[in-house]
PDB file of C-alpha atoms in Angstrom:
ATOM      1  CA  MET I  24      50.618 -46.859  19.688  1.00  0.00           C
ATOM      2  CA  ARG I  25      50.968 -44.536  22.198  1.00  0.00           C
ATOM      3  CA  ALA I  26      47.721 -43.769  24.570  1.00  0.00           C
ATOM      4  CA  PRO I  27      45.516 -40.883  23.992  1.00  0.00           C
ATOM      5  CA  LEU I  28      46.205 -39.311  27.510  1.00  0.00           C
ATOM      6  CA  HIS I  29      49.621 -39.311  26.820  1.00  0.00           C
ATOM      7  CA  ILE I  30      49.507 -37.283  23.601  1.00  0.00           C
ATOM      8  CA  ALA I  31      47.357 -34.762  25.133  1.00  0.00           C
ATOM      9  CA  TYR I  32      49.613 -34.315  27.659  1.00  0.00           C
ATOM     10  CA  GLN I  33      52.659 -33.788  25.141  1.00  0.00           C
ATOM     11  CA  MET I  34      50.662 -31.053  23.363  1.00  0.00           C
ATOM     12  CA  VAL I  35      49.281 -29.155  26.461  1.00  0.00           C
ATOM     13  CA  VAL I  36      53.287 -28.940  27.506  1.00  0.00           C
ATOM     14  CA  ILE I  37      54.136 -27.807  23.841  1.00  0.00           C
ATOM     15  CA  MET I  38      51.292 -25.343  23.672  1.00  0.00           C
ATOM     16  CA  ALA I  39      52.826 -24.240  27.698  1.00  0.00           C
ATOM     17  CA  LEU I  40      56.399 -24.176  25.980  1.00  0.00           C
ATOM     18  CA  GLY I  41      55.069 -21.748  23.078  1.00  0.00           C
ATOM     19  CA  GLY I  42      52.804 -19.611  24.856  1.00  0.00           C
ATOM     20  CA  MET I  43      55.606 -18.543  26.998  1.00  0.00           C
ATOM     21  CA  ALA I  44      58.235 -18.346  24.260  1.00  0.00           C
ATOM     22  CA  GLY I  45      55.494 -16.010  22.555  1.00  0.00           C
ATOM     23  CA  ILE I  46      54.975 -13.958  25.494  1.00  0.00           C
ATOM     24  CA  TYR I  47      59.074 -13.494  25.795  1.00  0.00           C
ATOM     25  CA  CYS I  48      59.065 -12.324  22.404  1.00  0.00           C
ATOM     26  CA  LYS I  49      55.959  -9.711  22.490  1.00  0.00           C
ATOM     27  CA  ASN I  50      57.566  -8.553  25.867  1.00  0.00           C
ATOM     28  CA  ASN I  51      60.822  -8.038  24.168  1.00  0.00           C
ATOM     29  CA  PHE I  52      60.246  -7.021  20.596  1.00  0.00           C
ATOM     30  CA  PRO I  53      56.724  -4.936  21.181  1.00  0.00           C
ATOM     31  CA  THR I  54      56.906  -3.644  17.362  1.00  0.00           C
ATOM     32  CA  TYR I  55      56.804  -7.680  16.423  1.00  0.00           C
ATOM     33  CA  GLY I  56      53.427  -8.378  18.297  1.00  0.00           C
ATOM     34  CA  SER I  57      51.629  -9.207  15.780  1.00  0.00           C
ATOM     35  CA  TRP I  58      54.433 -12.476  14.760  1.00  0.00           C
ATOM     36  CA  TYR I  59      53.919 -14.047  18.644  1.00  0.00           C
ATOM     37  CA  MET I  60      50.846 -16.017  17.371  1.00  0.00           C
ATOM     38  CA  ILE I  61      52.421 -16.989  14.062  1.00  0.00           C
ATOM     39  CA  GLY I  62      55.264 -18.229  16.277  1.00  0.00           C
ATOM     40  CA  ILE I  63      53.347 -20.454  18.694  1.00  0.00           C
ATOM     41  CA  LEU I  64      51.391 -21.898  15.848  1.00  0.00           C
ATOM     42  CA  LEU I  65      54.669 -22.796  14.237  1.00  0.00           C
ATOM     43  CA  PHE I  66      56.197 -23.808  17.323  1.00  0.00           C
ATOM     44  CA  ALA I  67      54.068 -26.343  17.816  1.00  0.00           C
ATOM     45  CA  LEU I  68      53.558 -27.108  14.355  1.00  0.00           C
ATOM     46  CA  ILE I  69      57.223 -28.283  14.407  1.00  0.00           C
ATOM     47  CA  ALA I  70      56.795 -30.156  17.754  1.00  0.00           C
ATOM     48  CA  ALA I  71      53.623 -32.146  16.657  1.00  0.00           C
ATOM     49  CA  VAL I  72      55.838 -32.920  12.987  1.00  0.00           C
ATOM     50  CA  TYR I  73      58.779 -33.946  15.270  1.00  0.00           C
ATOM     51  CA  LEU I  74      56.698 -36.431  17.570  1.00  0.00           C
ATOM     52  CA  ALA I  75      54.449 -37.886  14.928  1.00  0.00           C
ATOM     53  CA  ILE I  76      57.940 -38.743  13.522  1.00  0.00           C
ATOM     54  CA  LYS I  77      59.779 -40.081  16.680  1.00  0.00           C
ATOM     55  CA  ASP I  78      56.455 -42.374  17.058  1.00  0.00           C
ATOM     56  CA  PHE I  79      57.767 -44.065  13.746  1.00  0.00           C
ATOM     57  CA  ILE I  80      60.970 -44.300  13.742  1.00  0.00           C
TER      58      ILE I  80
END
């Protein structure tokens, strides 16, 4: 079982990466600006699922 602080740290890193990716997409594709929040949420969801599976393997 992982420490809660370690999981929280991983989630902060994931959200930071998702946020940077979203800002990058928003700046380069302004017409698709409404999609960048969806992109952040999808990125965080995929990363959370990956971390959950990785802990059980």
